[in-house]
mmCIF file of C-alpha atoms in Angstrom:
data_model
loop_
_atom_site.group_PDB
_atom_site.id
_atom_site.type_symbol
_atom_site.label_atom_id
_atom_site.label_comp_id
_atom_site.label_asym_id
_atom_site.label_seq_id
_atom_site.Cartn_x
_atom_site.Cartn_y
_atom_site.Cartn_z
ATOM 1 C CA GLN Y 1 0.128 0.191 0.048
ATOM 2 C CA LEU Y 2 1.120 3.389 -0.921
ATOM 3 C CA GLN Y 3 2.216 6.019 1.755
ATOM 4 C CA LEU Y 4 3.414 9.519 1.873
ATOM 5 C CA GLN Y 5 4.835 11.041 5.167
ATOM 6 C CA GLU Y 6 5.790 15.076 4.995
ATOM 7 C CA SER Y 7 7.908 16.340 7.386
ATOM 8 C CA GLY Y 8 8.953 19.609 8.068
ATOM 9 C CA PRO Y 9 10.442 21.887 11.042
ATOM 10 C CA GLY Y 10 6.890 23.227 12.919
ATOM 11 C CA LEU Y 11 7.420 26.362 13.460
ATOM 12 C CA VAL Y 12 9.023 29.262 11.184
ATOM 13 C CA LYS Y 13 9.692 32.767 11.667
ATOM 14 C CA PRO Y 14 8.085 35.276 9.145
ATOM 15 C CA SER Y 15 10.237 36.112 6.513
ATOM 16 C CA GLU Y 16 11.811 32.485 6.579
ATOM 17 C CA THR Y 17 11.883 29.909 4.186
ATOM 18 C CA VAL Y 18 10.310 26.805 5.795
ATOM 19 C CA SER Y 19 11.115 23.621 3.433
ATOM 20 C CA LEU Y 20 8.922 20.521 3.433
ATOM 21 C CA THR Y 21 9.589 17.067 2.129
ATOM 22 C CA CYS Y 22 7.088 14.310 2.102
ATOM 23 C CA THR Y 23 8.542 10.953 1.752
ATOM 24 C CA VAL Y 24 6.526 8.021 -0.592
ATOM 25 C CA SER Y 25 7.046 4.248 0.073
ATOM 26 C CA GLY Y 26 5.347 1.757 -0.859
ATOM 27 C CA GLY Y 27 5.522 2.637 -4.374
ATOM 28 C CA SER Y 28 8.250 4.546 -6.974
ATOM 29 C CA ILE Y 29 7.870 8.458 -7.284
ATOM 30 C CA SER Y 30 9.701 7.162 -10.841
ATOM 31 C CA GLY Y 31 6.569 5.933 -12.162
ATOM 32 C CA THR Y 32 5.132 7.037 -15.407
ATOM 33 C CA ASN Y 33 2.228 8.157 -14.450
ATOM 34 C CA TYR Y 34 2.020 9.741 -11.477
ATOM 35 C CA TYR Y 35 2.346 13.768 -10.245
ATOM 36 C CA TRP Y 36 3.463 14.279 -6.850
ATOM 37 C CA ALA Y 37 1.568 17.586 -5.160
ATOM 38 C CA TRP Y 38 1.423 19.708 -2.559
ATOM 39 C CA ILE Y 39 -1.564 21.096 -0.903
ATOM 40 C CA ARG Y 40 -2.640 23.323 2.132
ATOM 41 C CA GLN Y 41 -5.076 23.916 4.590
ATOM 42 C CA PRO Y 42 -5.535 27.146 7.020
ATOM 43 C CA PRO Y 43 -7.276 26.575 10.349
ATOM 44 C CA GLY Y 44 -10.445 26.809 9.248
ATOM 45 C CA LYS Y 45 -10.568 27.371 6.213
ATOM 46 C CA GLY Y 46 -10.382 25.351 2.586
ATOM 47 C CA LEU Y 47 -7.626 23.407 0.183
ATOM 48 C CA GLU Y 48 -5.563 25.053 -1.441
ATOM 49 C CA TRP Y 49 -3.523 22.953 -4.216
ATOM 50 C CA ILE Y 50 0.238 24.566 -4.478
ATOM 51 C CA GLY Y 51 1.000 23.027 -7.267
ATOM 52 C CA CYS Y 52 3.078 19.161 -8.085
ATOM 53 C CA ILE Y 53 5.891 17.908 -10.009
ATOM 54 C CA TYR Y 54 6.315 14.674 -12.338
ATOM 55 C CA TYR Y 55 9.523 12.485 -11.985
ATOM 56 C CA THR Y 56 10.916 13.848 -15.255
ATOM 57 C CA ARG Y 57 11.050 17.507 -12.906
ATOM 58 C CA SER Y 58 8.862 19.335 -15.162
ATOM 59 C CA THR Y 59 7.040 21.060 -12.056
ATOM 60 C CA TYR Y 60 3.008 22.947 -12.074
ATOM 61 C CA HIS Y 61 2.493 26.064 -9.676
ATOM 62 C CA ASN Y 62 -0.603 28.196 -8.014
ATOM 63 C CA PRO Y 63 -0.243 31.193 -9.790
ATOM 64 C CA SER Y 64 -0.500 32.931 -7.204
ATOM 65 C CA LEU Y 65 1.957 31.380 -4.684
ATOM 66 C CA LYS Y 66 4.233 30.777 -8.099
ATOM 67 C CA SER Y 67 6.907 33.207 -7.352
ATOM 68 C CA ARG Y 68 7.372 31.847 -3.187
ATOM 69 C CA VAL Y 69 7.470 28.690 -4.173
ATOM 70 C CA THR Y 70 9.467 25.441 -5.345
ATOM 71 C CA ILE Y 71 8.934 22.058 -5.764
ATOM 72 C CA SER Y 72 11.762 19.305 -6.609
ATOM 73 C CA VAL Y 73 12.440 15.366 -6.276
ATOM 74 C CA ASP Y 74 14.871 13.171 -4.701
ATOM 75 C CA THR Y 75 13.899 10.258 -7.264
ATOM 76 C CA SER Y 76 17.152 7.867 -5.223
ATOM 77 C CA LYS Y 77 15.185 9.261 -2.169
ATOM 78 C CA ASN Y 78 11.692 8.532 -3.335
ATOM 79 C CA GLN Y 79 11.002 12.105 -1.948
ATOM 80 C CA PHE Y 80 9.986 15.375 -3.263
ATOM 81 C CA SER Y 81 10.369 18.613 -1.756
ATOM 82 C CA LEU Y 82 8.153 22.224 -0.712
ATOM 83 C CA LYS Y 83 10.217 25.023 -0.199
ATOM 84 C CA VAL Y 84 8.156 28.482 0.668
ATOM 85 C CA ARG Y 85 10.281 31.997 0.602
ATOM 86 C CA SER Y 86 9.391 35.037 2.006
ATOM 87 C CA LEU Y 87 6.920 33.480 5.199
ATOM 88 C CA THR Y 88 3.983 35.526 6.206
ATOM 89 C CA ALA Y 89 1.350 34.886 8.969
ATOM 90 C CA ALA Y 90 -1.024 33.685 5.724
ATOM 91 C CA ASP Y 91 0.682 30.894 4.894
ATOM 92 C CA THR Y 92 0.379 29.288 8.230
ATOM 93 C CA ALA Y 93 -1.454 25.905 7.233
ATOM 94 C CA VAL Y 94 -1.489 22.315 7.531
ATOM 95 C CA TYR Y 95 0.703 21.156 4.518
ATOM 96 C CA TYR Y 96 -0.250 17.969 2.708
ATOM 97 C CA CYS Y 97 1.797 15.805 0.164
ATOM 98 C CA ALA Y 98 -0.168 13.624 -2.378
ATOM 99 C CA ARG Y 99 -0.941 11.798 -5.297
ATOM 100 C CA ALA Y 100 -2.912 11.848 -8.491
ATOM 101 C CA PRO Y 101 -3.092 10.028 -12.176
ATOM 102 C CA MET Y 102 -1.909 12.302 -14.743
ATOM 103 C CA ALA Y 103 -4.540 11.691 -16.831
ATOM 104 C CA ALA Y 104 -6.564 13.225 -13.973
ATOM 105 C CA ALA Y 105 -4.482 15.409 -12.125
ATOM 106 C CA ALA Y 106 -6.970 17.114 -9.809
ATOM 107 C CA SER Y 107 -8.282 13.596 -8.016
ATOM 108 C CA PHE Y 108 -4.985 12.733 -5.931
ATOM 109 C CA ASP Y 109 -6.414 9.644 -4.615
ATOM 110 C CA PHE Y 110 -3.773 9.525 -1.972
ATOM 111 C CA TRP Y 111 -2.263 11.461 0.716
ATOM 112 C CA GLY Y 112 -0.113 11.431 3.681
ATOM 113 C CA LEU Y 113 -1.338 12.998 7.276
ATOM 114 C CA GLY Y 114 -0.598 16.521 6.860
ATOM 115 C CA THR Y 115 2.051 18.742 8.919
ATOM 116 C CA GLN Y 116 1.739 22.047 10.557
ATOM 117 C CA VAL Y 117 3.788 24.967 9.779
ATOM 118 C CA THR Y 118 2.651 28.421 11.958
ATOM 119 C CA VAL Y 119 4.636 31.228 10.816
ATOM 120 C CA SER Y 120 5.253 33.439 14.073
ATOM 121 C CA SER Y 121 8.011 35.410 15.367
ATOM 122 C CA GLN C 1 -6.726 32.239 -8.486
ATOM 123 C CA SER C 2 -10.289 31.325 -9.218
ATOM 124 C CA VAL C 3 -12.164 28.269 -6.809
ATOM 125 C CA LEU C 4 -14.802 26.319 -7.447
ATOM 126 C CA THR C 5 -18.039 27.499 -5.464
ATOM 127 C CA GLN C 6 -19.863 25.337 -2.923
ATOM 128 C CA PRO C 7 -22.281 25.896 -0.589
ATOM 129 C CA ALA C 8 -21.333 26.785 2.680
ATOM 130 C CA SER C 9 -23.186 24.248 4.750
ATOM 131 C CA VAL C 10 -26.207 21.467 3.951
ATOM 132 C CA SER C 11 -27.738 18.945 5.577
ATOM 133 C CA GLY C 12 -30.672 16.042 6.257
ATOM 134 C CA SER C 13 -31.894 14.438 8.728
ATOM 135 C CA PRO C 14 -30.426 10.206 8.374
ATOM 136 C CA GLY C 15 -32.623 7.933 6.018
ATOM 137 C CA GLN C 16 -32.343 11.493 3.871
ATOM 138 C CA SER C 17 -31.145 12.402 0.337
ATOM 139 C CA ILE C 18 -28.698 15.774 0.173
ATOM 140 C CA THR C 19 -26.424 17.221 -2.772
ATOM 141 C CA ILE C 20 -23.958 19.260 -3.121
ATOM 142 C CA SER C 21 -23.103 22.020 -5.800
ATOM 143 C CA CYS C 22 -19.945 22.765 -7.685
ATOM 144 C CA THR C 23 -20.131 25.864 -10.283
ATOM 145 C CA GLY C 24 -16.906 26.477 -11.565
ATOM 146 C CA ALA C 25 -16.474 27.889 -15.110
ATOM 147 C CA SER C 26 -15.806 27.030 -18.890
ATOM 148 C CA SER C 27 -11.756 27.007 -17.983
ATOM 149 C CA ASP C 28 -12.503 23.793 -15.907
ATOM 150 C CA VAL C 29 -15.687 21.880 -15.000
ATOM 151 C CA GLY C 30 -17.833 23.672 -17.942
ATOM 152 C CA THR C 31 -15.545 21.992 -20.342
ATOM 153 C CA TYR C 32 -13.743 18.834 -18.847
ATOM 154 C CA SER C 33 -14.758 15.703 -16.767
ATOM 155 C CA TYR C 34 -11.870 15.673 -14.698
ATOM 156 C CA VAL C 35 -13.770 16.564 -11.202
ATOM 157 C CA SER C 36 -13.160 14.873 -7.881
ATOM 158 C CA TRP C 37 -14.699 15.001 -4.517
ATOM 159 C CA PHE C 38 -13.270 14.637 -1.316
ATOM 160 C CA GLN C 39 -14.432 13.713 2.098
ATOM 161 C CA GLN C 40 -12.467 15.057 5.201
ATOM 162 C CA HIS C 41 -13.313 14.289 8.456
ATOM 163 C CA PRO C 42 -12.132 17.138 11.590
ATOM 164 C CA GLY C 43 -8.350 16.673 12.101
ATOM 165 C CA LYS C 44 -7.802 13.772 8.991
ATOM 166 C CA ALA C 45 -6.836 13.735 5.526
ATOM 167 C CA PRO C 46 -9.063 14.617 2.702
ATOM 168 C CA LYS C 47 -10.095 11.384 0.888
ATOM 169 C CA LEU C 48 -10.643 10.897 -2.292
ATOM 170 C CA ILE C 49 -15.030 9.528 -2.794
ATOM 171 C CA ILE C 50 -15.448 10.170 -6.483
ATOM 172 C CA TYR C 51 -12.573 10.753 -9.396
ATOM 173 C CA ASP C 52 -13.757 12.354 -13.101
ATOM 174 C CA VAL C 53 -17.314 13.310 -12.540
ATOM 175 C CA ILE C 54 -18.683 9.936 -11.609
ATOM 176 C CA TYR C 55 -16.348 6.643 -10.678
ATOM 177 C CA ARG C 56 -16.265 5.973 -7.169
ATOM 178 C CA PRO C 57 -13.029 4.211 -6.101
ATOM 179 C CA SER C 58 -12.987 0.817 -4.869
ATOM 180 C CA GLY C 59 -14.141 1.102 -1.328
ATOM 181 C CA VAL C 60 -16.204 3.975 -1.166
ATOM 182 C CA SER C 61 -20.334 2.988 -0.593
ATOM 183 C CA ASP C 62 -22.085 3.210 -3.458
ATOM 184 C CA ARG C 63 -24.531 5.997 -1.218
ATOM 185 C CA PHE C 64 -22.340 8.482 -3.035
ATOM 186 C CA SER C 65 -22.994 9.066 -6.872
ATOM 187 C CA GLY C 66 -21.434 12.439 -8.272
ATOM 188 C CA SER C 67 -23.143 13.990 -12.272
ATOM 189 C CA LYS C 68 -22.390 17.153 -14.257
ATOM 190 C CA SER C 69 -24.235 19.368 -16.178
ATOM 191 C CA ALA C 70 -23.098 22.647 -18.182
ATOM 192 C CA SER C 71 -20.818 24.394 -15.040
ATOM 193 C CA ALA C 72 -21.679 23.006 -12.376
ATOM 194 C CA ALA C 73 -20.930 19.420 -11.254
ATOM 195 C CA SER C 74 -23.057 17.390 -7.485
ATOM 196 C CA LEU C 75 -22.377 15.030 -5.377
ATOM 197 C CA THR C 76 -25.332 13.548 -4.087
ATOM 198 C CA ILE C 77 -24.868 11.326 -0.521
ATOM 199 C CA SER C 78 -27.933 8.632 -0.223
ATOM 200 C CA GLY C 79 -28.993 7.231 3.086
ATOM 201 C CA LEU C 80 -27.601 9.728 4.971
ATOM 202 C CA GLN C 81 -25.784 8.116 7.675
ATOM 203 C CA ALA C 82 -23.941 9.666 11.087
ATOM 204 C CA GLU C 83 -20.284 9.000 9.309
ATOM 205 C CA ASP C 84 -21.231 11.282 6.865
ATOM 206 C CA GLU C 85 -21.326 14.494 8.667
ATOM 207 C CA ALA C 86 -17.636 15.661 7.287
ATOM 208 C CA ASP C 87 -16.123 18.324 5.078
ATOM 209 C CA TYR C 88 -16.626 17.328 1.308
ATOM 210 C CA TYR C 89 -14.919 19.087 -1.019
ATOM 211 C CA CYS C 90 -14.669 19.266 -5.472
ATOM 212 C CA SER C 91 -12.329 19.649 -7.420
ATOM 213 C CA SER C 92 -11.282 19.770 -10.737
ATOM 214 C CA TYR C 93 -8.038 20.284 -13.656
ATOM 215 C CA SER C 94 -8.352 24.175 -14.971
ATOM 216 C CA THR C 95 -6.427 25.756 -17.655
ATOM 217 C CA SER C 96 -6.611 29.126 -15.652
ATOM 218 C CA SER C 97 -4.718 27.734 -12.622
ATOM 219 C CA SER C 98 -2.543 26.345 -14.406
ATOM 220 C CA LEU C 99 -3.865 22.519 -13.045
ATOM 221 C CA VAL C 100 -5.862 22.239 -10.436
ATOM 222 C CA VAL C 101 -8.329 23.738 -8.587
ATOM 223 C CA PHE C 102 -10.798 23.160 -5.647
ATOM 224 C CA GLY C 103 -13.775 24.401 -4.056
ATOM 225 C CA ILE C 104 -14.587 26.195 -0.951
ATOM 226 C CA GLY C 105 -16.379 23.545 0.677
ATOM 227 C CA THR C 106 -19.539 21.889 1.895
ATOM 228 C CA LYS C 107 -19.978 21.164 6.061
ATOM 229 C CA VAL C 108 -22.609 18.486 5.665
ATOM 230 C CA THR C 109 -24.976 18.264 9.515
ATOM 231 C CA VAL C 110 -26.493 15.084 9.832
ATOM 232 C CA LEU C 111 -29.758 16.316 11.745
#
Protein backbone atom coordinates (compact mmCIF):
# COMPACT_ATOMS: atom_id res chain seq x y z
CA GLN A 1 0.00 0.00 0.00
CA LEU A 2 1.36 3.39 -0.97
CA GLN A 3 2.11 5.72 1.94
CA LEU A 4 3.15 9.36 2.01
CA GLN A 5 4.69 11.10 5.02
CA GLU A 6 5.37 14.82 5.33
CA SER A 7 8.14 16.22 7.50
CA GLY A 8 9.11 19.76 8.36
CA PRO A 9 10.15 22.19 11.12
CA GLY A 10 6.70 23.07 12.49
CA LEU A 11 7.45 26.65 13.57
CA VAL A 12 9.09 29.23 11.34
CA LYS A 13 9.58 32.97 11.60
CA PRO A 14 8.05 35.58 9.30
CA SER A 15 10.11 36.40 6.19
CA GLU A 16 11.98 33.10 6.45
CA THR A 17 11.82 30.04 4.17
CA VAL A 18 10.25 26.71 5.12
CA SER A 19 11.34 23.41 3.60
CA LEU A 20 9.04 20.40 3.69
CA THR A 21 9.73 16.87 2.50
CA CYS A 22 7.34 14.10 1.49
CA THR A 23 8.71 10.57 1.74
CA VAL A 24 6.92 8.00 -0.41
CA SER A 25 6.92 4.32 0.57
CA GLY A 26 5.24 1.27 -0.91
CA GLY A 27 5.78 2.50 -4.47
CA SER A 28 8.23 4.33 -6.69
CA ILE A 29 8.05 8.06 -7.20
CA SER A 30 9.53 7.43 -10.64
CA GLY A 31 6.33 5.82 -11.87
CA THR A 32 5.42 7.26 -15.22
CA ASN A 33 1.76 7.91 -14.60
CA TYR A 34 1.58 10.16 -11.56
CA TYR A 35 2.03 13.73 -10.40
CA TRP A 36 3.24 14.39 -6.86
CA ALA A 37 1.50 17.36 -5.30
CA TRP A 38 1.50 19.76 -2.37
CA ILE A 39 -1.79 21.05 -0.95
CA ARG A 40 -2.33 23.22 2.11
CA GLN A 41 -5.19 24.06 4.44
CA PRO A 42 -5.13 27.17 6.67
CA PRO A 43 -6.84 26.74 10.04
CA GLY A 44 -10.60 26.60 9.64
CA LYS A 45 -10.38 27.11 5.87
CA GLY A 46 -10.49 25.09 2.66
CA LEU A 47 -7.93 23.27 0.58
CA GLU A 48 -5.49 25.16 -1.65
CA TRP A 49 -3.48 23.47 -4.38
CA ILE A 50 0.14 24.66 -4.24
CA GLY A 51 1.66 22.76 -7.12
CA CYS A 52 2.99 19.44 -8.31
CA ILE A 53 5.94 17.74 -9.95
CA TYR A 54 6.49 14.86 -12.31
CA TYR A 55 9.47 12.55 -11.83
CA THR A 56 11.11 14.16 -14.87
CA ARG A 57 11.16 17.38 -12.78
CA SER A 58 8.46 19.14 -14.81
CA THR A 59 6.51 21.34 -12.41
CA TYR A 60 3.16 23.13 -12.23
CA HIS A 61 2.34 25.85 -9.71
CA ASN A 62 -0.64 27.77 -8.37
CA PRO A 63 -0.21 31.19 -10.04
CA SER A 64 -0.91 32.96 -6.74
CA LEU A 65 2.08 31.28 -5.07
CA LYS A 66 4.39 30.62 -7.99
CA SER A 67 6.89 33.37 -7.23
CA ARG A 68 7.52 32.07 -3.69
CA VAL A 69 7.40 28.32 -4.22
CA THR A 70 9.89 25.70 -5.38
CA ILE A 71 8.99 22.03 -5.79
CA SER A 72 11.71 19.46 -6.37
CA VAL A 73 12.08 15.69 -6.51
CA ASP A 74 14.82 13.29 -5.39
CA THR A 75 14.14 9.96 -7.06
CA SER A 76 17.13 8.32 -5.31
CA LYS A 77 15.46 8.91 -1.94
CA ASN A 78 11.87 8.48 -3.22
CA GLN A 79 11.08 11.95 -1.91
CA PHE A 80 9.76 15.25 -3.18
CA SER A 81 10.03 18.60 -1.48
CA LEU A 82 8.46 22.03 -1.13
CA LYS A 83 10.10 25.34 -0.31
CA VAL A 84 8.03 28.43 0.44
CA ARG A 85 9.88 31.74 0.73
CA SER A 86 9.07 35.07 2.36
CA LEU A 87 6.64 33.55 4.82
CA THR A 88 3.83 35.50 6.47
CA ALA A 89 1.15 34.53 8.97
CA ALA A 90 -1.12 33.77 6.00
CA ASP A 91 1.10 30.79 5.18
CA THR A 92 0.20 29.13 8.49
CA ALA A 93 -1.52 25.90 7.51
CA VAL A 94 -1.47 22.13 7.48
CA TYR A 95 0.58 21.11 4.46
CA TYR A 96 -0.32 17.84 2.73
CA CYS A 97 1.54 15.89 0.09
CA ALA A 98 -0.53 13.75 -2.27
CA ARG A 99 -0.45 11.74 -5.47
CA ALA A 100 -2.60 12.28 -8.55
CA PRO A 101 -2.82 10.26 -11.78
CA MET A 102 -1.55 12.16 -14.82
CA ALA A 103 -4.78 11.33 -16.62
CA ALA A 104 -6.78 13.02 -13.85
CA ALA A 105 -4.60 15.60 -12.19
CA ALA A 106 -7.28 16.77 -9.76
CA SER A 107 -8.05 13.32 -8.31
CA PHE A 108 -5.60 12.94 -5.43
CA ASP A 109 -5.90 9.28 -4.50
CA PHE A 110 -3.24 8.99 -1.77
CA TRP A 111 -2.51 11.63 0.87
CA GLY A 112 -0.07 12.07 3.71
CA LEU A 113 -1.36 12.82 7.20
CA GLY A 114 -0.26 16.45 6.90
CA THR A 115 2.29 18.55 8.73
CA GLN A 116 1.50 21.77 10.60
CA VAL A 117 3.48 24.86 9.65
CA THR A 118 3.05 27.86 11.94
CA VAL A 119 4.55 31.20 10.96
CA SER A 120 5.17 33.26 14.06
CA SER A 121 7.93 35.30 15.64
CA GLN B 1 -6.67 32.01 -8.47
CA SER B 2 -10.37 31.29 -9.03
CA VAL B 3 -12.03 28.66 -6.88
CA LEU B 4 -15.06 26.48 -7.46
CA THR B 5 -18.27 27.60 -5.74
CA GLN B 6 -19.92 25.29 -3.22
CA PRO B 7 -22.67 25.93 -0.64
CA ALA B 8 -21.20 26.59 2.78
CA SER B 9 -23.40 24.00 4.44
CA VAL B 10 -25.96 21.31 3.69
CA SER B 11 -27.90 19.27 6.21
CA GLY B 12 -30.22 16.30 6.22
CA SER B 13 -31.76 13.69 8.46
CA PRO B 14 -30.55 10.10 8.61
CA GLY B 15 -31.79 8.14 5.63
CA GLN B 16 -32.39 11.19 3.47
CA SER B 17 -30.50 12.16 0.34
CA ILE B 18 -28.60 15.41 -0.04
CA THR B 19 -26.86 17.02 -2.99
CA ILE B 20 -23.85 19.34 -2.96
CA SER B 21 -23.18 21.52 -5.98
CA CYS B 22 -19.83 22.63 -7.35
CA THR B 23 -19.98 25.46 -9.86
CA GLY B 24 -17.08 26.42 -12.07
CA ALA B 25 -16.42 27.92 -15.47
CA SER B 26 -15.54 27.03 -19.04
CA SER B 27 -11.88 26.81 -18.03
CA ASP B 28 -12.57 23.92 -15.66
CA VAL B 29 -15.83 22.12 -14.84
CA GLY B 30 -17.62 23.42 -17.94
CA THR B 31 -15.20 21.85 -20.37
CA TYR B 32 -13.43 18.98 -18.63
CA SER B 33 -14.77 15.82 -17.00
CA TYR B 34 -11.97 15.80 -14.44
CA VAL B 35 -14.02 16.64 -11.36
CA SER B 36 -13.26 14.90 -8.09
CA TRP B 37 -14.86 14.95 -4.65
CA PHE B 38 -13.16 14.55 -1.28
CA GLN B 39 -14.52 13.84 2.20
CA GLN B 40 -12.65 15.28 5.17
CA HIS B 41 -13.39 14.51 8.81
CA PRO B 42 -12.04 16.90 11.48
CA GLY B 43 -8.30 16.56 11.99
CA LYS B 44 -7.97 14.04 9.16
CA ALA B 45 -6.57 14.14 5.65
CA PRO B 46 -9.08 14.37 2.79
CA LYS B 47 -10.26 11.12 1.20
CA LEU B 48 -11.08 10.72 -2.49
CA ILE B 49 -14.68 9.55 -2.93
CA ILE B 50 -15.45 10.44 -6.58
CA TYR B 51 -13.15 11.00 -9.56
CA ASP B 52 -13.72 11.88 -13.21
CA VAL B 53 -17.21 13.16 -12.30
CA ILE B 54 -18.90 9.80 -11.75
CA TYR B 55 -16.42 7.10 -10.69
CA ARG B 56 -15.95 5.75 -7.17
CA PRO B 57 -12.58 4.42 -5.98
CA SER B 58 -12.57 0.88 -4.70
CA GLY B 59 -13.99 0.67 -1.18
CA VAL B 60 -16.09 3.83 -1.34
CA SER B 61 -19.77 3.34 -0.53
CA ASP B 62 -22.20 3.34 -3.45
CA ARG B 63 -24.28 5.81 -1.44
CA PHE B 64 -21.97 8.45 -2.96
CA SER B 65 -22.61 9.41 -6.58
CA GLY B 66 -21.50 12.21 -8.86
CA SER B 67 -22.83 13.99 -11.91
CA LYS B 68 -22.23 17.06 -14.05
CA SER B 69 -24.29 19.42 -16.14
CA ALA B 70 -22.70 22.32 -18.01
CA SER B 71 -20.41 24.14 -15.53
CA ALA B 72 -21.86 22.55 -12.41
CA ALA B 73 -20.93 19.23 -10.86
CA SER B 74 -22.87 17.59 -8.06
CA LEU B 75 -22.26 15.06 -5.31
CA THR B 76 -25.26 13.15 -3.98
CA ILE B 77 -25.19 11.24 -0.71
CA SER B 78 -28.05 8.76 -0.44
CA GLY B 79 -29.24 7.12 2.75
CA LEU B 80 -27.48 9.73 4.87
CA GLN B 81 -25.67 8.29 7.90
CA ALA B 82 -24.10 9.88 10.97
CA GLU B 83 -20.63 8.99 9.68
CA ASP B 84 -21.24 11.15 6.59
CA GLU B 85 -21.01 14.28 8.72
CA ALA B 86 -17.85 15.91 7.37
CA ASP B 87 -16.52 18.60 5.05
CA TYR B 88 -16.72 17.90 1.32
CA TYR B 89 -14.53 19.49 -1.35
CA CYS B 90 -14.70 19.34 -5.12
CA SER B 91 -11.70 19.78 -7.39
CA SER B 92 -11.22 20.11 -11.12
CA TYR B 93 -8.58 20.25 -13.77
CA SER B 94 -8.28 23.89 -14.73
CA THR B 95 -6.60 25.74 -17.56
CA SER B 96 -6.80 29.04 -15.70
CA SER B 97 -4.94 27.94 -12.57
CA SER B 98 -2.09 26.01 -14.14
CA LEU B 99 -3.59 22.61 -13.41
CA VAL B 100 -5.90 22.16 -10.40
CA VAL B 101 -8.52 24.21 -8.58
CA PHE B 102 -10.48 23.30 -5.42
CA GLY B 103 -13.94 24.23 -4.26
CA ILE B 104 -14.40 26.28 -1.11
CA GLY B 105 -15.86 23.33 0.78
CA THR B 106 -19.27 22.30 2.14
CA LYS B 107 -19.99 21.25 5.70
CA VAL B 108 -22.51 18.41 5.83
CA THR B 109 -24.50 18.07 9.04
CA VAL B 110 -26.58 15.02 9.85
CA LEU B 111 -29.52 16.21 11.96
